[in-house]
mmCIF file of C-alpha atoms in Angstrom:
data_model
loop_
_atom_site.group_PDB
_atom_site.id
_atom_site.type_symbol
_atom_site.label_atom_id
_atom_site.label_comp_id
_atom_site.label_asym_id
_atom_site.label_seq_id
_atom_site.Cartn_x
_atom_site.Cartn_y
_atom_site.Cartn_z
ATOM 1 C CA UNK A 148 72.660 50.868 -21.615
ATOM 2 C CA UNK A 149 73.606 48.007 -19.310
ATOM 3 C CA UNK A 150 73.625 45.628 -22.297
ATOM 4 C CA UNK A 151 75.675 48.027 -24.454
ATOM 5 C CA UNK A 152 78.113 48.648 -21.582
ATOM 6 C CA UNK A 153 78.769 44.931 -21.105
ATOM 7 C CA UNK A 154 79.293 44.402 -24.847
ATOM 8 C CA UNK A 155 81.679 47.380 -24.981
ATOM 9 C CA UNK A 156 83.709 46.112 -22.034
ATOM 10 C CA UNK A 157 83.947 42.675 -23.634
ATOM 11 C CA UNK A 158 85.169 44.154 -26.937
ATOM 12 C CA UNK A 159 87.785 46.320 -25.156
ATOM 13 C CA UNK A 160 89.129 43.222 -23.444
ATOM 14 C CA UNK A 161 89.397 41.570 -26.857
ATOM 15 C CA UNK A 162 91.390 44.520 -28.239
ATOM 16 C CA UNK A 163 93.666 44.512 -25.179
ATOM 17 C CA UNK A 164 94.283 40.811 -25.734
ATOM 18 C CA UNK A 165 95.348 41.582 -29.334
ATOM 19 C CA UNK A 166 98.112 43.874 -28.049
ATOM 20 C CA UNK A 167 99.101 41.375 -25.379
ATOM 21 C CA UNK A 168 99.314 38.593 -27.943
ATOM 22 C CA UNK A 169 101.608 40.759 -30.048
ATOM 23 C CA UNK A 170 103.872 41.392 -27.073
ATOM 24 C CA UNK A 171 104.028 37.728 -26.136
ATOM 25 C CA UNK A 172 104.588 36.402 -29.652
ATOM 26 C CA UNK A 173 106.778 39.037 -31.385
ATOM 27 C CA UNK A 174 108.543 41.173 -28.775
ATOM 28 C CA UNK A 175 111.054 38.524 -27.840
ATOM 29 C CA UNK A 176 114.235 40.436 -28.880
ATOM 30 C CA UNK A 177 115.867 43.642 -27.668
ATOM 31 C CA UNK A 178 116.232 45.342 -31.045
ATOM 32 C CA UNK A 179 114.040 45.395 -34.202
ATOM 33 C CA UNK A 180 114.486 46.866 -37.627
ATOM 34 C CA UNK A 181 112.126 49.422 -39.121
ATOM 35 C CA UNK A 182 110.652 46.795 -41.445
ATOM 36 C CA UNK A 183 110.000 44.389 -38.566
ATOM 37 C CA UNK A 184 108.264 47.098 -36.515
ATOM 38 C CA UNK A 185 106.201 48.131 -39.549
ATOM 39 C CA UNK A 186 105.200 44.501 -40.170
ATOM 40 C CA UNK A 187 104.118 44.064 -36.536
ATOM 41 C CA UNK A 188 102.101 47.308 -36.586
ATOM 42 C CA UNK A 189 100.444 46.340 -39.874
ATOM 43 C CA UNK A 190 99.428 42.969 -38.465
ATOM 44 C CA UNK A 191 98.135 44.584 -35.280
ATOM 45 C CA UNK A 192 96.173 47.156 -37.351
ATOM 46 C CA UNK A 193 94.441 44.383 -39.301
ATOM 47 C CA UNK A 194 93.412 42.568 -36.130
ATOM 48 C CA UNK A 195 92.236 45.710 -34.309
ATOM 49 C CA UNK A 196 90.419 46.947 -37.437
ATOM 50 C CA UNK A 197 88.566 43.644 -37.706
ATOM 51 C CA UNK A 198 87.565 43.719 -34.035
ATOM 52 C CA UNK A 199 86.378 47.342 -34.132
ATOM 53 C CA UNK A 200 84.486 46.824 -37.386
ATOM 54 C CA UNK A 201 82.792 43.706 -35.992
ATOM 55 C CA UNK A 202 81.731 45.602 -32.862
ATOM 56 C CA UNK A 203 80.373 48.563 -34.852
ATOM 57 C CA UNK A 204 78.398 46.271 -37.152
ATOM 58 C CA UNK A 205 77.043 44.288 -34.217
ATOM 59 C CA UNK A 206 76.042 47.511 -32.406
ATOM 60 C CA UNK A 207 74.215 48.808 -35.492
ATOM 61 C CA UNK A 208 72.366 45.536 -36.019
ATOM 62 C CA UNK A 209 71.476 45.359 -32.321
ATOM 63 C CA UNK A 210 69.993 48.867 -32.486
ATOM 64 C CA UNK A 211 68.003 47.875 -35.562
ATOM 65 C CA UNK A 212 66.508 44.884 -33.740
ATOM 66 C CA UNK A 213 65.682 47.036 -30.702
ATOM 67 C CA UNK A 214 63.965 49.661 -32.863
ATOM 68 C CA UNK A 215 62.106 46.934 -34.733
ATOM 69 C CA UNK A 216 60.563 45.693 -31.481
ATOM 70 C CA UNK A 217 59.443 49.226 -30.583
ATOM 71 C CA UNK A 218 58.065 49.858 -34.072
ATOM 72 C CA UNK A 219 56.102 46.582 -34.024
ATOM 73 C CA UNK A 220 54.486 47.548 -30.730
ATOM 74 C CA UNK A 221 53.697 51.031 -32.063
ATOM 75 C CA UNK A 222 52.205 49.559 -35.223
ATOM 76 C CA UNK A 223 49.979 47.284 -33.123
ATOM 77 C CA UNK A 224 48.481 50.389 -31.451
ATOM 78 C CA UNK A 225 48.363 52.351 -34.738
ATOM 79 C CA UNK A 226 50.812 54.961 -33.455
ATOM 80 C CA UNK A 227 52.739 57.307 -35.723
ATOM 81 C CA UNK A 228 56.350 57.799 -34.576
ATOM 82 C CA UNK A 229 58.739 60.535 -35.658
ATOM 83 C CA UNK A 230 62.517 60.648 -35.219
ATOM 84 C CA UNK A 231 65.112 63.421 -35.475
ATOM 85 C CA UNK A 232 68.453 62.033 -36.679
ATOM 86 C CA UNK A 233 70.212 65.293 -35.848
ATOM 87 C CA UNK A 234 69.714 64.613 -32.122
ATOM 88 C CA UNK A 235 71.974 61.577 -32.464
ATOM 89 C CA UNK A 236 74.944 63.942 -32.927
ATOM 90 C CA UNK A 237 73.886 66.530 -30.361
ATOM 91 C CA UNK A 238 76.932 66.841 -28.084
ATOM 92 C CA UNK A 239 74.908 68.217 -25.189
ATOM 93 C CA UNK A 240 72.489 65.283 -25.258
ATOM 94 C CA UNK A 241 75.351 62.819 -25.633
ATOM 95 C CA UNK A 242 77.056 64.310 -22.595
ATOM 96 C CA UNK A 243 73.817 63.967 -20.623
ATOM 97 C CA UNK A 244 73.667 60.292 -21.568
ATOM 98 C CA UNK A 245 77.305 59.887 -20.502
ATOM 99 C CA UNK A 246 76.593 61.535 -17.140
ATOM 100 C CA UNK A 247 73.537 59.319 -16.663
ATOM 101 C CA UNK A 248 75.598 56.198 -17.410
ATOM 102 C CA UNK A 249 78.334 57.335 -15.026
ATOM 103 C CA UNK A 250 75.847 57.994 -12.210
ATOM 104 C CA UNK A 251 73.977 54.789 -12.913
ATOM 105 C CA UNK A 252 76.802 52.265 -13.139
ATOM 106 C CA UNK A 253 79.810 53.737 -11.351
ATOM 107 C CA UNK A 254 78.168 54.744 -8.059
ATOM 108 C CA UNK A 255 78.905 52.396 -5.204
ATOM 109 C CA UNK A 256 75.643 53.309 -3.477
ATOM 110 C CA UNK A 257 73.437 52.249 -6.366
ATOM 111 C CA UNK A 258 71.748 49.447 -4.430
ATOM 112 C CA UNK A 259 70.817 51.780 -1.564
ATOM 113 C CA UNK A 260 69.528 54.601 -3.748
ATOM 114 C CA UNK A 261 67.595 52.436 -6.230
ATOM 115 C CA UNK A 262 64.283 52.730 -4.374
ATOM 116 C CA UNK A 263 64.378 56.491 -3.723
ATOM 117 C CA UNK A 264 65.725 57.408 -7.166
ATOM 118 C CA UNK A 265 63.213 59.365 -9.293
ATOM 119 C CA UNK A 266 61.971 57.681 -12.429
ATOM 120 C CA UNK A 267 62.213 59.153 -15.900
ATOM 121 C CA UNK A 268 59.054 61.005 -16.911
ATOM 122 C CA UNK A 269 57.313 59.640 -20.060
ATOM 123 C CA UNK A 270 57.801 61.692 -23.193
ATOM 124 C CA UNK A 271 54.834 63.662 -24.541
ATOM 125 C CA UNK A 272 52.626 62.547 -21.662
ATOM 126 C CA UNK A 273 49.198 64.152 -21.656
ATOM 127 C CA UNK A 274 46.910 64.740 -24.617
ATOM 128 C CA UNK A 275 47.996 61.870 -26.881
ATOM 129 C CA UNK A 276 48.199 59.315 -24.086
ATOM 130 C CA UNK A 277 44.876 60.365 -22.621
ATOM 131 C CA UNK A 278 43.221 60.284 -26.045
ATOM 132 C CA UNK A 279 44.653 56.844 -26.715
ATOM 133 C CA UNK A 280 43.403 55.581 -23.348
ATOM 134 C CA UNK A 281 39.897 56.899 -24.054
ATOM 135 C CA UNK A 282 39.925 55.326 -27.497
ATOM 136 C CA UNK A 283 40.965 51.961 -26.033
ATOM 137 C CA UNK A 284 38.178 52.181 -23.432
ATOM 138 C CA UNK A 285 35.661 53.052 -26.136
ATOM 139 C CA UNK A 286 36.751 50.118 -28.287
ATOM 140 C CA UNK A 287 36.519 47.762 -25.309
ATOM 141 C CA UNK A 288 32.950 48.937 -24.587
ATOM 142 C CA UNK A 289 31.964 48.443 -28.213
ATOM 143 C CA UNK A 290 33.567 45.012 -28.157
ATOM 144 C CA UNK A 291 31.532 44.050 -25.078
ATOM 145 C CA UNK A 292 28.322 45.262 -26.740
ATOM 146 C CA UNK A 293 29.097 43.294 -29.884
ATOM 147 C CA UNK A 294 29.769 40.176 -27.810
ATOM 148 C CA UNK A 295 26.410 40.554 -26.034
ATOM 149 C CA UNK A 296 24.605 41.089 -29.337
ATOM 150 C CA UNK A 297 26.355 38.099 -30.874
ATOM 151 C CA UNK A 298 25.291 35.947 -27.925
ATOM 152 C CA UNK A 299 21.668 37.057 -28.419
ATOM 153 C CA UNK A 300 21.799 36.251 -32.134
ATOM 154 C CA UNK A 301 23.345 32.853 -31.407
ATOM 155 C CA UNK A 302 20.527 32.091 -28.943
ATOM 156 C CA UNK A 303 17.910 33.058 -31.509
ATOM 157 C CA UNK A 304 19.665 30.980 -34.153
ATOM 158 C CA UNK A 305 19.725 27.969 -31.830
ATOM 159 C CA UNK A 306 15.999 28.319 -31.151
ATOM 160 C CA UNK A 307 15.297 28.589 -34.870
ATOM 161 C CA UNK A 308 17.344 25.451 -35.564
ATOM 162 C CA UNK A 309 15.385 23.569 -32.905
ATOM 163 C CA UNK A 310 12.107 24.646 -34.518
ATOM 164 C CA UNK A 311 13.444 23.537 -37.893
ATOM 165 C CA UNK A 312 14.395 20.144 -36.489
ATOM 166 C CA UNK A 313 10.895 19.690 -35.054
ATOM 167 C CA UNK A 314 9.331 20.627 -38.394
ATOM 168 C CA UNK A 315 11.541 18.124 -40.183
ATOM 169 C CA UNK A 316 10.376 15.398 -37.796
ATOM 170 C CA UNK A 317 6.742 16.311 -38.494
ATOM 171 C CA UNK A 318 7.394 16.173 -42.234
ATOM 172 C CA UNK A 319 9.028 12.757 -41.895
ATOM 173 C CA UNK A 320 5.895 11.474 -40.155
ATOM 174 C CA UNK A 321 3.655 12.989 -42.821
ATOM 175 C CA UNK A 322 5.626 11.152 -45.519
ATOM 176 C CA UNK A 323 3.963 7.908 -44.335
ATOM 177 C CA UNK A 324 0.450 9.190 -45.210
ATOM 178 C CA UNK A 325 -0.468 8.876 -48.909
ATOM 179 C CA UNK A 326 -3.025 11.686 -48.803
ATOM 180 C CA UNK A 327 -2.160 15.353 -49.267
ATOM 181 C CA UNK A 328 1.303 14.580 -50.635
ATOM 182 C CA UNK A 329 1.278 17.726 -52.733
ATOM 183 C CA UNK A 330 0.792 19.913 -49.650
ATOM 184 C CA UNK A 331 3.550 18.074 -47.798
ATOM 185 C CA UNK A 332 5.931 18.510 -50.746
ATOM 186 C CA UNK A 333 5.118 22.203 -50.901
ATOM 187 C CA UNK A 334 5.777 22.546 -47.204
ATOM 188 C CA UNK A 335 9.088 20.711 -47.583
ATOM 189 C CA UNK A 336 10.130 23.108 -50.336
ATOM 190 C CA UNK A 337 9.104 26.040 -48.159
ATOM 191 C CA UNK A 338 11.119 24.632 -45.288
ATOM 192 C CA UNK A 339 14.169 24.096 -47.523
ATOM 193 C CA UNK A 340 13.897 27.673 -48.790
ATOM 194 C CA UNK A 341 13.625 28.953 -45.237
ATOM 195 C CA UNK A 342 16.678 26.906 -44.286
ATOM 196 C CA UNK A 343 18.718 28.450 -47.141
ATOM 197 C CA UNK A 344 17.551 31.932 -46.210
ATOM 198 C CA UNK A 345 18.411 31.248 -42.594
ATOM 199 C CA UNK A 346 21.958 30.154 -43.434
ATOM 200 C CA UNK A 347 22.489 33.220 -45.632
ATOM 201 C CA UNK A 348 21.046 35.684 -43.135
ATOM 202 C CA UNK A 349 22.531 34.219 -39.966
ATOM 203 C CA UNK A 350 24.769 37.266 -39.513
ATOM 204 C CA UNK A 351 22.011 39.814 -40.162
ATOM 205 C CA UNK A 352 20.326 42.052 -37.632
ATOM 206 C CA UNK A 353 17.840 40.957 -34.987
ATOM 207 C CA UNK A 354 14.906 42.304 -37.017
ATOM 208 C CA UNK A 355 15.682 39.980 -39.921
ATOM 209 C CA UNK A 356 16.137 37.081 -37.525
ATOM 210 C CA UNK A 357 12.684 37.811 -36.090
ATOM 211 C CA UNK A 358 11.191 37.773 -39.603
ATOM 212 C CA UNK A 359 12.731 34.360 -40.207
ATOM 213 C CA UNK A 360 11.255 33.060 -36.956
ATOM 214 C CA UNK A 361 7.811 34.384 -37.960
ATOM 215 C CA UNK A 362 8.083 32.490 -41.247
ATOM 216 C CA UNK A 363 8.992 29.305 -39.392
ATOM 217 C CA UNK A 364 6.038 29.759 -37.019
ATOM 218 C CA UNK A 365 3.704 30.306 -39.991
ATOM 219 C CA UNK A 366 5.012 27.122 -41.598
ATOM 220 C CA UNK A 367 4.419 25.262 -38.355
ATOM 221 C CA UNK A 368 0.817 26.513 -38.270
ATOM 222 C CA UNK A 369 0.346 25.265 -41.847
ATOM 223 C CA UNK A 370 1.626 21.848 -40.825
ATOM 224 C CA UNK A 371 -0.793 21.768 -37.891
ATOM 225 C CA UNK A 372 -3.629 22.596 -40.285
ATOM 226 C CA UNK A 373 -2.564 19.755 -42.573
ATOM 227 C CA UNK A 374 -2.476 17.354 -39.623
ATOM 228 C CA UNK A 375 -5.949 18.450 -38.553
ATOM 229 C CA UNK A 376 -7.197 17.998 -42.116
ATOM 230 C CA UNK A 377 -5.714 14.488 -42.245
ATOM 231 C CA UNK A 378 -7.354 13.627 -38.932
ATOM 232 C CA UNK A 379 -10.760 14.804 -40.176
ATOM 233 C CA UNK A 380 -10.268 12.874 -43.396
ATOM 234 C CA UNK A 381 -9.479 9.712 -41.445
ATOM 235 C CA UNK A 382 -12.622 10.162 -39.315
ATOM 236 C CA UNK A 383 -14.761 10.687 -42.410
ATOM 237 C CA UNK A 384 -13.354 7.542 -44.011
ATOM 238 C CA UNK A 385 -14.094 5.584 -40.847
ATOM 239 C CA UNK A 386 -17.646 6.922 -40.793
ATOM 240 C CA UNK A 387 -18.215 6.069 -44.466
ATOM 241 C CA UNK A 388 -16.904 2.579 -43.896
ATOM 242 C CA UNK A 389 -19.352 2.025 -41.050
ATOM 243 C CA UNK A 390 -22.225 3.001 -43.349
ATOM 244 C CA UNK A 391 -21.392 0.369 -45.992
ATOM 245 C CA UNK A 392 -23.401 -2.892 -46.361
ATOM 246 C CA UNK A 393 -20.325 -5.038 -45.793
ATOM 247 C CA UNK A 394 -19.729 -3.413 -42.429
ATOM 248 C CA UNK A 395 -23.384 -3.908 -41.381
ATOM 249 C CA UNK A 396 -23.379 -7.606 -42.444
ATOM 250 C CA UNK A 397 -20.119 -8.177 -40.568
ATOM 251 C CA UNK A 398 -21.589 -6.526 -37.490
ATOM 252 C CA UNK A 399 -24.767 -8.758 -37.650
ATOM 253 C CA UNK A 400 -22.614 -11.858 -38.042
ATOM 254 C CA UNK A 401 -20.536 -10.892 -35.011
ATOM 255 C CA UNK A 402 -23.734 -10.307 -32.982
ATOM 256 C CA UNK A 403 -25.105 -13.766 -33.879
ATOM 257 C CA UNK A 404 -21.804 -15.417 -33.069
ATOM 258 C CA UNK A 405 -21.734 -13.707 -29.693
ATOM 259 C CA UNK A 406 -25.277 -14.994 -28.926
ATOM 260 C CA UNK A 407 -24.326 -18.551 -29.928
ATOM 261 C CA UNK A 408 -21.245 -18.410 -27.715
ATOM 262 C CA UNK A 409 -23.370 -17.216 -24.789
ATOM 263 C CA UNK A 410 -25.878 -20.054 -25.370
ATOM 264 C CA UNK A 411 -23.142 -22.677 -25.489
ATOM 265 C CA UNK A 412 -21.589 -21.361 -22.286
ATOM 266 C CA UNK A 413 -24.993 -21.475 -20.582
ATOM 267 C CA UNK A 414 -25.657 -25.105 -21.616
ATOM 268 C CA UNK A 415 -22.148 -26.105 -20.590
ATOM 269 C CA UNK A 416 -22.693 -24.501 -17.189
ATOM 270 C CA UNK A 417 -25.999 -26.399 -16.683
ATOM 271 C CA UNK A 418 -24.492 -29.763 -17.601
ATOM 272 C CA UNK A 419 -21.636 -29.210 -15.196
ATOM 273 C CA UNK A 420 -24.022 -28.397 -12.351
ATOM 274 C CA UNK A 421 -26.204 -31.577 -12.872
ATOM 275 C CA UNK A 422 -23.221 -33.914 -12.902
ATOM 276 C CA UNK A 423 -22.931 -37.175 -14.921
ATOM 277 C CA UNK A 424 -26.178 -38.950 -15.815
ATOM 278 C CA UNK A 425 -24.990 -42.634 -15.939
#
């Protein structure tokens, strides 16, 4: 109302200036003919008509923008609004608005009575507002629960990715061993399949995430079994090599060489102790 009042006062000043301009520019003589008076009135009517029309259009557009803001806020909260156009022409309600404007803006004691003045009661306060408040609280609680669940799933996903990274490192090390390549390839395919399943089911429930972790743990156990098998195979190869004739001959040769070295060291030590013989 304060905004509309200021715009109305500004437009009234503009209309007053139209009449004043006519007086200053045309009423310079004492007598005028009927045609001259009619011409002046016609010109004044055009100017005043333009000013009033501009103000009415601006007021209508301003009300549209104001209602648009309210409707956007109501739409955000999924509210259903209803209007009664007939109330806009209710003389009793219009007079109440006029009295409110008069008491609000024409009283000289407005500044002193601003604090103690009663506020307007909200319309339709009670059931709808309380229900909306409860619904908002319920949605906030559900949002908090979903955030906590999402955090748990993200933690589980991070742990699963760490396990996957460790398994990939183990597979990279196993690539250097020529034995059991078929098992390693099978495990790599299993790991790739688990990775695809993990990416597809990342947003699934905790139960499915647990199943994926169990599969990763089982794959890890299989890799440990393969490593143990490779270690046993290496030990068996070492044992078989020690039993070959070439290994035994090499060992005898090393034993003889060690004895010869000891004998030479002993003779060298004796010669050093006796000193020169010349």
